[in-house]
Coordinates of C-alpha atoms and ligand atoms in Angstrom, one line a residue:
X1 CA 107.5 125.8 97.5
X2 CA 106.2 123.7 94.5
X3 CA 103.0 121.8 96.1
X4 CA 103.2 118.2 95.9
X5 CA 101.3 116.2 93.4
X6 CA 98.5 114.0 93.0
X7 CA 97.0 113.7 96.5
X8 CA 96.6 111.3 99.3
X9 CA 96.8 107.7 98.0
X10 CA 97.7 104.6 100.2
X11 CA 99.9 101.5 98.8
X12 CA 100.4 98.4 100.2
X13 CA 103.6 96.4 99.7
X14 CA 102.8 92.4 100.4
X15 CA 104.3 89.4 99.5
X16 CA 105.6 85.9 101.6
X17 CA 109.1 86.3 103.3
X18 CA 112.2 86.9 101.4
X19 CA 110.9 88.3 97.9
X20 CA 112.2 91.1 98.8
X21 CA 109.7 93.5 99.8
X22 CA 111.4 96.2 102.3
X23 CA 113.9 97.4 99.5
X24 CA 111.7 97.5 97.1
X25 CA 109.0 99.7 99.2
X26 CA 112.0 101.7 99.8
X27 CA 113.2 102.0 96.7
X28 CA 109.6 103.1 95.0
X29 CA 109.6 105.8 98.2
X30 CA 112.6 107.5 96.5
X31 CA 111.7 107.2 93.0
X32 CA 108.0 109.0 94.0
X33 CA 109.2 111.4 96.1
X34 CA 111.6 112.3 93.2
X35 CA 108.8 112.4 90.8
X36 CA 107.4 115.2 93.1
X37 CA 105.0 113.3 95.6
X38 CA 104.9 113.6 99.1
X39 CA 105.9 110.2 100.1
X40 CA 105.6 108.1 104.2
X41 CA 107.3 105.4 103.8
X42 CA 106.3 102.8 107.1
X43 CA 106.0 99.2 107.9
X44 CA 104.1 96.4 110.0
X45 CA 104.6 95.3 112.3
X46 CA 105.3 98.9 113.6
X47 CA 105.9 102.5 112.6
X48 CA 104.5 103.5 115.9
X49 CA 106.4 103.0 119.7
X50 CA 103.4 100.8 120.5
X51 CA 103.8 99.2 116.9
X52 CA 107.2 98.5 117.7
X53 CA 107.4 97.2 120.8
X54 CA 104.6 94.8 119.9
X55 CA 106.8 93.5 116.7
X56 CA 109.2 92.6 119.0
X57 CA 107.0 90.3 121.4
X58 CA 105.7 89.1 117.5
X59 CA 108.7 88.2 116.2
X60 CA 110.9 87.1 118.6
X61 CA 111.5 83.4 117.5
X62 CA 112.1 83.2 122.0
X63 CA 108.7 84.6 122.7
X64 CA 106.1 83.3 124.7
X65 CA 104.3 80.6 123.2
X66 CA 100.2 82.0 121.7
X67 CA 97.5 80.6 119.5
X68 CA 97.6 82.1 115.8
X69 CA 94.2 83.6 117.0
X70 CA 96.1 85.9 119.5
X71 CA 98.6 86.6 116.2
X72 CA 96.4 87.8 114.7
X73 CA 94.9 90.1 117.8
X74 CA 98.7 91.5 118.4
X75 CA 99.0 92.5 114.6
X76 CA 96.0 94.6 114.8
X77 CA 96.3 96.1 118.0
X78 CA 99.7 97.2 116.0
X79 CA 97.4 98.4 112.9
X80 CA 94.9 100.1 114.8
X81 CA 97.6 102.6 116.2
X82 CA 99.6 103.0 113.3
X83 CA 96.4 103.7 111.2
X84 CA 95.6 106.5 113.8
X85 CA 99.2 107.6 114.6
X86 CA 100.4 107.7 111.1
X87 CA 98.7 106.5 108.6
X88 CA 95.2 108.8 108.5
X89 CA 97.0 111.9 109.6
X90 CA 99.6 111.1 106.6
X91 CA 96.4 110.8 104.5
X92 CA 95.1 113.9 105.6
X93 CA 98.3 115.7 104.7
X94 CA 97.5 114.4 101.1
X95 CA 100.7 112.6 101.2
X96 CA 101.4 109.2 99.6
X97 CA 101.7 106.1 102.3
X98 CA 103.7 103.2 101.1
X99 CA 103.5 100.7 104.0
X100 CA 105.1 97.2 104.4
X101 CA 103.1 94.7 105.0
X102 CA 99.5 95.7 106.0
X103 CA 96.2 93.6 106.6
X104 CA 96.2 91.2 104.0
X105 CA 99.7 89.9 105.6
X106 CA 97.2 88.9 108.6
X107 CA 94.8 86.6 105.8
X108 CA 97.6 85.2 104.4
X109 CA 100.2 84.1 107.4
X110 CA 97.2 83.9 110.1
X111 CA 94.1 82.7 108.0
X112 CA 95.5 80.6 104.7
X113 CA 98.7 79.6 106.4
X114 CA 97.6 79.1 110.2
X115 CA 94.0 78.0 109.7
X116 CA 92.4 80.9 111.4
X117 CA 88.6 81.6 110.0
X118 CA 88.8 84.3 107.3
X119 CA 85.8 86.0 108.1
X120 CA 87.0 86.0 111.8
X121 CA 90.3 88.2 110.4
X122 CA 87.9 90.4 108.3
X123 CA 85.7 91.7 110.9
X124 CA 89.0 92.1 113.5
X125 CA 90.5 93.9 110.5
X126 CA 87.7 96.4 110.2
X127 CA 87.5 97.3 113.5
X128 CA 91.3 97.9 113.8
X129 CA 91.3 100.1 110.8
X130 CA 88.1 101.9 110.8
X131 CA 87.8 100.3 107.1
X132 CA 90.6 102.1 105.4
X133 CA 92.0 99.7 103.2
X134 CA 94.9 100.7 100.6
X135 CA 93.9 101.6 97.3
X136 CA 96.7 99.6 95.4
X137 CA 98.5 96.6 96.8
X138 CA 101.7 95.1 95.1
X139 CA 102.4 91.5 95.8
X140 CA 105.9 90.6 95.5
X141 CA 105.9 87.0 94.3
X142 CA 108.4 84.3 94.4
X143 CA 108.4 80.2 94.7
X144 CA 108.5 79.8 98.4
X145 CA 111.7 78.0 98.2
X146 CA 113.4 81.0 96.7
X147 CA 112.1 83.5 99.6
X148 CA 113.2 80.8 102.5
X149 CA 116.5 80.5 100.3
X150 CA 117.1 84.1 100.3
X151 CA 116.4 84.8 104.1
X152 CA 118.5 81.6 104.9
X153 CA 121.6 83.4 103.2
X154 CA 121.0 86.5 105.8
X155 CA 122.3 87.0 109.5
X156 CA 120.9 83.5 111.1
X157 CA 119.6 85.5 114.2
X158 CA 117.5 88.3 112.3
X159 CA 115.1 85.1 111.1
X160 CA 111.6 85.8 113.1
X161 CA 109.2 83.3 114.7
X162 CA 107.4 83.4 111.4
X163 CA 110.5 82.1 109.2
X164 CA 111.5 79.6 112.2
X165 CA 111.3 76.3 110.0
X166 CA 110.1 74.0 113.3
X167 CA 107.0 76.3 113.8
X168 CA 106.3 77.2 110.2
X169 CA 107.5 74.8 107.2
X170 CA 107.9 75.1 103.8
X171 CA 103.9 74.1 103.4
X172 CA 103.0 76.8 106.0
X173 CA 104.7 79.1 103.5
X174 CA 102.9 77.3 99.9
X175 CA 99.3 77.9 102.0
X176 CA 100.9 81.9 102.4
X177 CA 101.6 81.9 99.1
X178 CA 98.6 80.4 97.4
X179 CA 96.6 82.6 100.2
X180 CA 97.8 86.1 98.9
X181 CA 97.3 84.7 94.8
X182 CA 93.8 84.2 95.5
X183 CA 93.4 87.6 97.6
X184 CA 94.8 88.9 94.6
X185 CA 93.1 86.9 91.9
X186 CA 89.7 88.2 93.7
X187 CA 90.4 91.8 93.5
X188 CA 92.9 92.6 90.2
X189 CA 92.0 96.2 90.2
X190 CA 93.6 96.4 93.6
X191 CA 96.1 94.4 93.3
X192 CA 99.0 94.4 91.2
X193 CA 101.3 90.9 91.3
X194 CA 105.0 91.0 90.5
X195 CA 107.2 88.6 89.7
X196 CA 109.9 89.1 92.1
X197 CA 112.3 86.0 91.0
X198 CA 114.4 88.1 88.9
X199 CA 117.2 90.8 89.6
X200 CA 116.2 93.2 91.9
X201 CA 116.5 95.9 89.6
X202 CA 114.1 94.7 87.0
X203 CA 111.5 94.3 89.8
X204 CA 112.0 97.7 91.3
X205 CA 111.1 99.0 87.8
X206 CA 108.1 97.4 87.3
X207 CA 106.9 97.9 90.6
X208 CA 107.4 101.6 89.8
X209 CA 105.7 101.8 86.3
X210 CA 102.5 99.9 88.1
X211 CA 102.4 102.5 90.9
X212 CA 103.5 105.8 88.7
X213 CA 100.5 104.4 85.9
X214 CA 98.2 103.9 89.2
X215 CA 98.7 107.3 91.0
X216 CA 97.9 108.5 87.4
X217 CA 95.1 106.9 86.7
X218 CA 93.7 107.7 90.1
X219 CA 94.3 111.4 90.0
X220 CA 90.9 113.0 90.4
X221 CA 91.1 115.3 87.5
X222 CA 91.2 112.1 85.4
X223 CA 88.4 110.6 87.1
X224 CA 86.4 113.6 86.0
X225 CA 87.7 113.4 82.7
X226 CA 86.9 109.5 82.9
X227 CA 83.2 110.5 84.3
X228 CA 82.7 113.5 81.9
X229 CA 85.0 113.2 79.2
Ligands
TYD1 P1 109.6 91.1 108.8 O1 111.0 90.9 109.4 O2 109.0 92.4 108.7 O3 109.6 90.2 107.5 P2 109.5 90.6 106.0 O4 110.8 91.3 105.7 O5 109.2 89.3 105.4 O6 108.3 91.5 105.9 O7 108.6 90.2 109.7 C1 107.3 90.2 109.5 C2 106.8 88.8 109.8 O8 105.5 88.8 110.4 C3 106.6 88.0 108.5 O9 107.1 86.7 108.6 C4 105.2 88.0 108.3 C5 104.6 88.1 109.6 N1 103.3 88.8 109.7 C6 102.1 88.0 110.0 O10 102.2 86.8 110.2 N2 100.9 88.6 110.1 C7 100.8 90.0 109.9 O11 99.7 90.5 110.0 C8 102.0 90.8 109.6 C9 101.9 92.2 109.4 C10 103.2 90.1 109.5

């Protein structure tokens, strides 16, 4: 069997609801495992039975009520076992994670849209993942009104508590929004931002050329070539 190429890499799909992230991430999974890499494609909240079971108590728009704080707990305790069940051993296997949604979701819905201290999510964030973070994150990014428009056209009842408009209104979503610009803005060799207000198709490329040139780049014979050569 042909080994697969390049080597353990970890990307990170993020972006406010409705711009289209979960097609896109699966979508790029396809196109890289048909370019030869050996691809695990999972999400957050979940990819593990404990991940899972704890999106439902998230998302449930009928849940018990919680402070944003204990959010922002819930989505970690997630992380922390999906980073152990999944993500580290994929890692290990030299395999290419593409995961929807990871930390950064948690400083942009919990800490610039719900107020919670930033530096607060940070440390939480480190504990829960032992410090991996992903070596390339792709923000999907669309005018809020766009995102709520395009989940407002889907099935009513598959809305979560985060997209309920009487918790979380439209300047709940700008403070998402502006949040993950500025993550973005303060780390542009991480992050890659895409302009995901045009036909599906067109952003699926991009995304695709950003990641392919990134997995590239990143190869460690071209680091030695970048260190030596
Ligand atoms: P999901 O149905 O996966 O939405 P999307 O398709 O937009 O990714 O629901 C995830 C919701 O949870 C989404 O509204 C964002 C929110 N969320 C947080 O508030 N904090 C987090 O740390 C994560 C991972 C998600």
């Amino acid at each position: 069997m042909e080994a697969a190429r390049g080597g353990a890499r970890f990307i990170a799909f993020e972006g406010p609801d409705g711009a289209g992230k979960s097609s896109v991430a699966e979508r790029l999974a396809t196109r890289l495992s048909a370019e030869g890499h050996s691809v695990l494609l999972t999400r957050e909240p979940g990819g593990t039975r404990l991940g899972e079971l704890v999106r439902g108590i998230l998302l449930d728009p009928a849940s018990v009520a919680r402070a944003p704080e204990t959010d922002a707990f819930l989505f970690n305790a997630a992380r922390s076992q999906l980073v152990r069940e999944v993500i580290r051993p994929a890692m290990a296997r030299g395999e290419v994670v593409v995961c929807d949604r990871f930390a950064d979701s948690t400083l942009a819905y919990q800490g610039y849209g719900s107020g919670v201290d930033l530096a607060m999510l940070r440390d939480l964030e480190s504990r829960a993942t032992g410090g991996l973070r992903p070596d390339l994150v792709i923000l999907l990014d669309a005018p809020v009104a766009v995102g709520l428009a395009r989940r407002g056209r889907g099935d009513p009842t598959s809305l979560t508590r985060f997209e309920d408009e009487t918790r979380h209104d439209a300047a709940f979503h700008e403070r998402v929004r502006r949040g993950y610009l500025e993550l973005a803005g303060a780390d542009p060799g991480r992050w890659r931002v895409i302009d995901a207000n045009r036909p599906r198709d067109d952003v699926a490329e991009d995304v695709a050329e950003a990641v392919l040139r990134f997995l590239v780049a990143s190869e460690p014979s071209n680091h030695l070539e970048r260190i030596h050569g």
